[in-house]
Short mmCIF file of C-alpha atoms and ligand atoms in Angstrom, two decimals:
data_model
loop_
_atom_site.label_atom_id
_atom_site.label_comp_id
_atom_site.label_asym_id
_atom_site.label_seq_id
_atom_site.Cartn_x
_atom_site.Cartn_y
_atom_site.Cartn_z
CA UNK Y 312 0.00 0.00 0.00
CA UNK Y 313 2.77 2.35 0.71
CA UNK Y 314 4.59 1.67 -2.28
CA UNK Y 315 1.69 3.82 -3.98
CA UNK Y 316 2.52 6.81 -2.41
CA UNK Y 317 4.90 8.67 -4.22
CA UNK Y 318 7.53 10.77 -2.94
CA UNK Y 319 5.97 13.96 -3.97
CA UNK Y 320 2.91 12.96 -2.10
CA UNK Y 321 4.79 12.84 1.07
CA UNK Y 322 6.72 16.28 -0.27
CA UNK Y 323 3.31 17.61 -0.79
CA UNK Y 324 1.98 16.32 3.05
CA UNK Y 325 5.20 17.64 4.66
CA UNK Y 326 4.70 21.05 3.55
CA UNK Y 327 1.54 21.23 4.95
CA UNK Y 328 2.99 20.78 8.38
CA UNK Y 329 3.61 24.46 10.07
CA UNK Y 330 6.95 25.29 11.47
CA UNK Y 331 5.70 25.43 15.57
CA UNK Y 332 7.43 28.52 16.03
CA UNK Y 333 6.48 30.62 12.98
CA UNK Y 334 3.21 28.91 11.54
CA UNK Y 335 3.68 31.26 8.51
CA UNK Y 336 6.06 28.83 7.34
CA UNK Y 337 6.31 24.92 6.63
CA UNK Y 338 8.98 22.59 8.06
CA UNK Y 339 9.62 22.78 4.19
CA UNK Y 340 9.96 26.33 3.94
CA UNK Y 341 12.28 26.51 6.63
CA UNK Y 342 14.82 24.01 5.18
CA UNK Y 343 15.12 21.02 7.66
CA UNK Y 344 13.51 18.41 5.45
CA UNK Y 345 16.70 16.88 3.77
CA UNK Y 346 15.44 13.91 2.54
CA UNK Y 347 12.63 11.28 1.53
CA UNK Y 348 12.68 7.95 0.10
CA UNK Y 349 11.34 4.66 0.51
CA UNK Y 350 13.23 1.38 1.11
CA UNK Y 351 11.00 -1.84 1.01
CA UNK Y 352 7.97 -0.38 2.94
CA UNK Y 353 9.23 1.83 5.06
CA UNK Y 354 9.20 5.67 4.38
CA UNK Y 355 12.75 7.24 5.96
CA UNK Y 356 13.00 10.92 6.11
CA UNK Y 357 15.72 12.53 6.77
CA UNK Y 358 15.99 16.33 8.77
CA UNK Y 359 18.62 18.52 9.79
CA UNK Y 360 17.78 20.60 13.01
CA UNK Y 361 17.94 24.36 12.44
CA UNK Y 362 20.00 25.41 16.07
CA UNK Y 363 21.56 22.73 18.03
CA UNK Y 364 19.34 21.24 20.60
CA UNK Y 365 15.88 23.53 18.98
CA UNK Y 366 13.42 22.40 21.62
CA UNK Y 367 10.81 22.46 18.46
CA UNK Y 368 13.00 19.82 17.08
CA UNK Y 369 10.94 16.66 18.52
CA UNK Y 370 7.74 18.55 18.71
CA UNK Y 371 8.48 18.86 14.29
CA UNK Y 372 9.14 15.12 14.46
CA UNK Y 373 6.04 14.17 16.10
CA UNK Y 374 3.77 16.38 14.29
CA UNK Y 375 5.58 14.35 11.09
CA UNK Y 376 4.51 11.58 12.37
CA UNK Y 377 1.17 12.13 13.08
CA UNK Y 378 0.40 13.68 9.59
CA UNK Y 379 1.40 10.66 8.12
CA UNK Y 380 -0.36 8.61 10.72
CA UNK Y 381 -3.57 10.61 8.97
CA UNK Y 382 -2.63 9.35 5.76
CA UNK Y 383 -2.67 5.71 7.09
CA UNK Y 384 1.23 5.77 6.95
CA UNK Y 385 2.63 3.95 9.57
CA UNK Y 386 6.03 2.47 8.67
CA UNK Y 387 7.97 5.94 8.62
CA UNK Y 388 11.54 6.00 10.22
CA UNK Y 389 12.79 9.70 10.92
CA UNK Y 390 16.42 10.24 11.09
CA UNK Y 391 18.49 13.01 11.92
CA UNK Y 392 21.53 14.28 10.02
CA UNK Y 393 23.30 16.97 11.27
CA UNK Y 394 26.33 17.08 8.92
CA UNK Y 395 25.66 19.25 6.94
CA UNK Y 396 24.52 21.85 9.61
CA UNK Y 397 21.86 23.97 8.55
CA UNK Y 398 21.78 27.16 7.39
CA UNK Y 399 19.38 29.96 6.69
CA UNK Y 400 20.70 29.88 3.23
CA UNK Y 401 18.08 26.95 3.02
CA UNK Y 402 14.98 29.24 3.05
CA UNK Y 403 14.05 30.51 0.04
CA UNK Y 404 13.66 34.08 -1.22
CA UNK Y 405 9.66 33.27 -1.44
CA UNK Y 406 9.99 31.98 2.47
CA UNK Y 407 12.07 35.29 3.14
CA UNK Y 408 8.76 37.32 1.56
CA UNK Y 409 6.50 35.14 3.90
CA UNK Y 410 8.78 36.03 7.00
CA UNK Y 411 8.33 39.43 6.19
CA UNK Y 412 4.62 39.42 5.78
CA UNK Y 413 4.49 37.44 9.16
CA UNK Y 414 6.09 40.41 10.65
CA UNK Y 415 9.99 38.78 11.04
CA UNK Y 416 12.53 40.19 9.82
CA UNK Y 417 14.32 37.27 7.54
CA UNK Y 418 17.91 36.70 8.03
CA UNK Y 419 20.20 38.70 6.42
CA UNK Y 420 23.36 40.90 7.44
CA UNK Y 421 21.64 43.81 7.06
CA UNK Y 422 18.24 44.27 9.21
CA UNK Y 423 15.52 46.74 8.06
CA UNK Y 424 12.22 46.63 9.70
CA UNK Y 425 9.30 44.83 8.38
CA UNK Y 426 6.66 46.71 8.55
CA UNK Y 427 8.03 50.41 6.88
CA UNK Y 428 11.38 48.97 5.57
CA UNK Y 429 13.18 51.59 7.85
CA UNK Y 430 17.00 50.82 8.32
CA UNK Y 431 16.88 52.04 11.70
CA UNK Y 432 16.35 49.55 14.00
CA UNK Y 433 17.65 49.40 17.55
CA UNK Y 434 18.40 45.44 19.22
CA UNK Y 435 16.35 45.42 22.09
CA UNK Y 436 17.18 41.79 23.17
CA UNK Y 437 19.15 39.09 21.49
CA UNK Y 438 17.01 36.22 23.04
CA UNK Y 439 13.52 36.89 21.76
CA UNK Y 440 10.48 34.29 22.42
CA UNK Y 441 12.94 31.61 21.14
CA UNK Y 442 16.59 31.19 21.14
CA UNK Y 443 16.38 31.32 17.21
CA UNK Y 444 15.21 34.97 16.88
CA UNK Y 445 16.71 38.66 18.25
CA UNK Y 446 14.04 40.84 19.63
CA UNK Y 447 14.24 44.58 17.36
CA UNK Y 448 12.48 47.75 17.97
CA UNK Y 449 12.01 49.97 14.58
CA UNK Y 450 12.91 53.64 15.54
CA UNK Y 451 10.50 55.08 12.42
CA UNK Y 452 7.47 53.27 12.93
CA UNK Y 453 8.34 52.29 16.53
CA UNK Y 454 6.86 48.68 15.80
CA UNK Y 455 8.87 45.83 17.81
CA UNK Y 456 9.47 42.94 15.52
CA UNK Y 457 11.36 40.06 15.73
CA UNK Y 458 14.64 39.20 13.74
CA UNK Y 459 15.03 35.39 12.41
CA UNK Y 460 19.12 35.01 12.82
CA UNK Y 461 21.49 34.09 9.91
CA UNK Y 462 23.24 30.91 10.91
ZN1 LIG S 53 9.31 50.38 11.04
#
């Protein structure tokens, strides 16, 4: 029965799956789906956690598993890979745009607000609501916002 699912479908199912911390995004989106293939009957995907030791990290693994669980797939084997690290590099320009119409500033070198664009921005703490994201005040528009790290 699995053997009928294709790859794609599972591509397709994945990206479906919000990212826990920024539901704008998919687990797609954000990069750490490396790889997904079948072997016999068993469906083996492979991710790459964004930071090191990402408390959303087994939270994303369960709510794999349960998606697939909905599609009556129940032989999946999740590994983790963690050579190559990842990188923000992995998001693509179209995630970047959905970052910034989620109100985060995407990562990049140089930080301009998200809301009016305005390059001045003031750090207001490095740790925001997770360790993956800087807290930022804009100093035109005097909107807070959050900035997603370049790794
Ligand atoms: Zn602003």
């Amino acid at each position: 029965m699995v053997k009928e699912i294709s790859t794609h479908t599972i591509w397709e199912l994945l990206k479906t799956i919000p990212d826990p911390e920024i539901p704008a995004i998919s687990i797609v989106d954000l990069g750490i789906v490396r790889k997904v293939y079948f072997e016999e009957t068993t469906l083996y995907i492979t991710v790459t956690p964004t930071y090191s030791g990402c408390p959303a990290m087994s939270f994303m693994k369960d709510e794999i598993i349960r998606h697939l669980e909905l599609q009556g797939i129940t032989n999946c084997q999740i590994n983790t890979s963690l050579a190559p690290a990842w990188t923000t590099d992995w998001m693509s320009d179209e995630v970047k745009t959905k970052l910034k119409e989620a109100g985060i500033a995407p990562p990049s070198a140089e930080i301009n607000c998200p809301q009016c664009d305005s390059k001045k921005v003031q750090v207001v703490s490095e740790f925001g609501s997770t360790a993956c994201k800087a807290l930022y005040k804009c100093l035109d528009c005097l909107e807070p916002f959050h900035h997603f790290k370049p790794i």
